């Protein structure tokens, strides 16, 4: 077929680039609406009749005009048949054109590292893209993209610093672009997921899409010093110290002197005097900061290290830690008999600023003596008579209370079972002490209480040990948070060895599987547990076989001002302060007050956060199938709702994922029975408004308390989403990984200096593309135009001949 005719026909068929067509390999005519034989014969007969009318004797036209008119009519009926049958042409063509090439520029957090010939990796990648575009010129059609955790067209606005999803971006590219000849990756090869491309390689190979990677950055991470938080609580109670521990790693900068500062995020003034004169060495440096928050709320503490010269990035020299400061003391119920342990322990616990201690002492002549703020009404009978009242406390200290107490008037020992459920279900803390009427000495073997203790309770001929001794911490004990008398290991070890002796203890059995043995009595046939703990359900149990820890307080060195001898450190108060804080449950979980908890610490753009809300009733039973509504608000103002469900494996725990695709402040709220709670809040607001104008201060305070209680039923979690730092944990460039991947796709990997090699590999000058085209002939404007022209010509010729 003549090239000119071929180009003309494809131009009439609506092809945008008919001049690029070099060859037609095959074609096929098909009908979308095939005509029946009867209809086709009918149209043919009509065409013959209409053409034959021109040869009637009375037509009065020359023979050539008769033939012309007949031909026009036959062609017109043929076009009509084409349109009625909806005829299409399927053809396979070869087209010569400039190739379509996609350039994908990595815009993730690791590209901000300044280790690419004095520039950041991103700056070098941008320069390379500009040189490549200039060198290619008009020899290729370029589609420019950027990507971090998702693929974006270069024209789309996006802030840098997200996670890297190289393979996911290539998969998305293969969906967006159907006629690509090659894809060029400008990256450091650092995929946050560690994806090697096993899933996307077959897709790219099937599409015939080779990938060429240009890798920026160094393979050595020594120029990337970093600081990381190694210790810090998620919450502290108002009045407690917050201990933050960080580790500074900068072995490549040995000899430099730097400083570290602790401040609030967003503030410029440090909270504590800066740590000056920190000399870097070959080993990591551990630093600790102690600060006491003075107001409740959520605080983000920032530890900043400055003064390092020659670092590839300063982003790794800032570490943040979020802490909830909660104005709620630990509610302790201390139950014991009159003895030194009860007196000394109760005296000092009551003076701890974060504890609200209530004590009940079982009198020798029966009856109970109560001190402190009781949270249950029946203080004259010891432990609460209602299970719900028991859950008003956080920690129970059970002293030398005989088992007969639990059996009085209740052979089923209901209160003892409540005590075990207080630990298992409520998540409360239980501390049991030695004594004359506890463990085996009090016939507690085979009891519900013995089942949750960390050591076995077994009857022995001798239930008490009367000798004085010093408890010896185990290897685990020296590092356990409950046993930290001093901040450093050596100081803590010395403190335990210098403690005064205690006087006797109960004989107990072996430690149970899963429990932690913290201290033992060594001068036995085998070490006997003295201090042990274990997790039980959602709570914790601490058990001491000893009952004379009061000697640590009363026998410590008194000191002498005249001789300049300092008073011995109060390790008794430190130990029991640690113990109660360790046992205390998370105060953020309360009946009727949902919370939004997230597993991940730092929220990064592109991350899917797994959030959860736990719902319990007044006795901490899980609320199943609750009508929980979660509202999510993005920094840009978008909002949506989630309706999560709990599961059999996690009753009362409602988990829901939230993908954070924007940087900035996110808000998540959760409420059970939303309509009812909102109505309760509006009612409380109306009640407050009515009494605000009155002079009844009591009524105003009561109305405010009701409003606060109603509002507390809606949990709110605000968190800031920032750029990704997780991939900076392993920020080195990975040319080997990119080389292995690109070879599987038919491409190659190269360095930024090999730009000419890359251009040659693309083969821009020789490119033929095979396409399949479907041309709807029946619906072409050219066909309809031709049909109209034929009809007009027929009418015009007949009119000029004076025919109707």
XYZ file of N, CA, C and O in Angstrom, residues 331 333 335 375-378 382-396 414-423 425-426 428 430 618-620:
156
model
N -3.524 4.595 94.064
C -4.445 4.320 95.183
C -4.096 2.965 95.791
O -4.310 1.928 95.174
N -4.197 0.162 98.966
C -4.872 -0.363 100.147
C -3.921 -1.345 100.831
O -3.553 -2.372 100.255
N -3.229 -3.829 103.928
C -3.936 -4.641 104.933
C -2.917 -5.497 105.671
O -2.145 -6.244 105.051
N -11.818 3.944 100.035
C -12.643 4.047 98.830
C -13.781 3.033 98.844
O -14.446 2.842 97.830
N -13.984 2.353 99.969
C -15.134 1.467 100.127
C -15.756 1.737 101.495
O -15.102 2.239 102.411
N -17.011 1.388 101.644
C -17.782 1.772 102.824
C -17.587 0.827 104.002
O -17.583 1.251 105.144
N -17.441 -0.459 103.747
C -17.419 -1.436 104.835
C -16.024 -1.606 105.423
O -15.495 -2.701 105.507
N -12.801 -5.109 106.715
C -11.589 -5.377 105.948
C -11.763 -5.088 104.470
O -12.148 -3.980 104.074
N -11.463 -6.082 103.639
C -11.587 -5.911 102.195
C -13.027 -5.566 101.818
O -13.970 -5.910 102.555
N -13.217 -4.896 100.693
C -14.572 -4.476 100.306
C -15.544 -5.643 100.194
O -15.179 -6.757 99.835
N -16.807 -5.336 100.509
C -17.875 -6.324 100.374
C -18.413 -6.388 98.945
O -19.167 -7.299 98.621
N -18.068 -5.389 98.132
C -18.495 -5.355 96.736
C -17.267 -5.397 95.832
O -16.281 -4.678 96.060
N -17.323 -6.243 94.823
C -16.184 -6.362 93.912
C -15.876 -5.038 93.230
O -14.718 -4.680 93.033
N -16.905 -4.287 92.912
C -16.714 -3.001 92.243
C -15.896 -2.049 93.100
O -15.076 -1.277 92.595
N -16.081 -2.105 94.420
C -15.329 -1.225 95.317
C -13.842 -1.600 95.356
O -12.975 -0.725 95.494
N -13.551 -2.894 95.249
C -12.159 -3.324 95.267
C -11.392 -2.707 94.095
O -10.213 -2.353 94.216
N -12.090 -2.545 92.966
C -11.444 -2.012 91.770
C -11.224 -0.505 91.832
O -10.683 0.072 90.885
N -11.615 0.118 92.930
C -11.313 1.533 93.114
C -9.859 1.752 93.506
O -9.365 2.878 93.480
N -9.163 0.663 93.879
C -7.759 0.743 94.268
C -6.879 0.293 93.101
O -7.315 -0.420 92.190
N -5.624 0.706 93.138
C -4.642 0.314 92.126
C -3.738 -0.817 92.602
O -3.388 -1.708 91.827
N -3.337 -0.758 93.863
C -2.408 -1.751 94.421
C -2.938 -2.191 95.785
O -3.347 -1.348 96.601
N -2.900 -3.489 96.015
C -3.258 -4.064 97.322
C -1.990 -4.658 97.929
O -1.285 -5.451 97.267
N -14.980 -15.896 98.639
C -15.304 -15.003 97.527
C -14.346 -13.837 97.438
O -13.897 -13.455 96.346
N -13.991 -13.257 98.571
C -13.089 -12.109 98.545
C -11.716 -12.477 97.978
O -11.059 -11.668 97.314
N -11.264 -13.687 98.244
C -9.974 -14.113 97.702
C -10.046 -14.219 96.179
O -9.105 -13.832 95.471
N -11.153 -14.741 95.681
C -11.316 -14.822 94.221
C -11.426 -13.430 93.615
O -10.930 -13.183 92.512
N -12.079 -12.522 94.339
C -12.126 -11.134 93.856
C -10.717 -10.557 93.772
O -10.394 -9.804 92.848
N -9.899 -10.915 94.765
C -8.527 -10.397 94.791
C -7.727 -10.902 93.582
O -6.951 -10.151 92.987
N -7.913 -12.164 93.222
C -7.203 -12.688 92.047
C -7.742 -12.053 90.759
O -6.970 -11.760 89.836
N -9.064 -11.837 90.695
C -9.633 -11.169 89.509
C -9.198 -9.705 89.439
O -9.083 -9.137 88.350
N -8.967 -9.085 90.603
C -8.448 -7.726 90.644
C -7.121 -7.632 89.900
O -6.835 -6.640 89.220
N -6.321 -8.670 90.018
C -5.034 -8.702 89.317
C -5.228 -9.109 87.856
O -4.784 -8.413 86.935
N -7.969 -9.441 85.781
C -8.883 -8.738 84.883
C -8.752 -7.227 84.959
O -8.723 -6.538 83.948
N -8.657 -6.715 86.165
C -8.557 -5.266 86.329
C -7.168 -4.749 85.944
O -7.003 -3.622 85.518
N -4.720 -4.818 88.249
C -4.195 -4.239 89.471
C -2.915 -4.916 89.923
O -2.502 -5.959 89.414
N -0.634 -6.552 93.131
C -0.760 -7.204 94.434
C 0.622 -7.488 94.981
O 1.462 -8.072 94.292
N -17.700 -1.628 84.782
C -17.274 -1.117 86.091
C -16.423 -2.102 86.870
O -15.704 -1.708 87.790
N -16.500 -3.401 86.533
C -15.629 -4.385 87.186
C -14.595 -4.912 86.195
O -14.070 -6.002 86.350
N -14.332 -4.126 85.162
C -13.254 -4.379 84.206
C -13.465 -5.635 83.371
O -12.517 -6.223 82.866
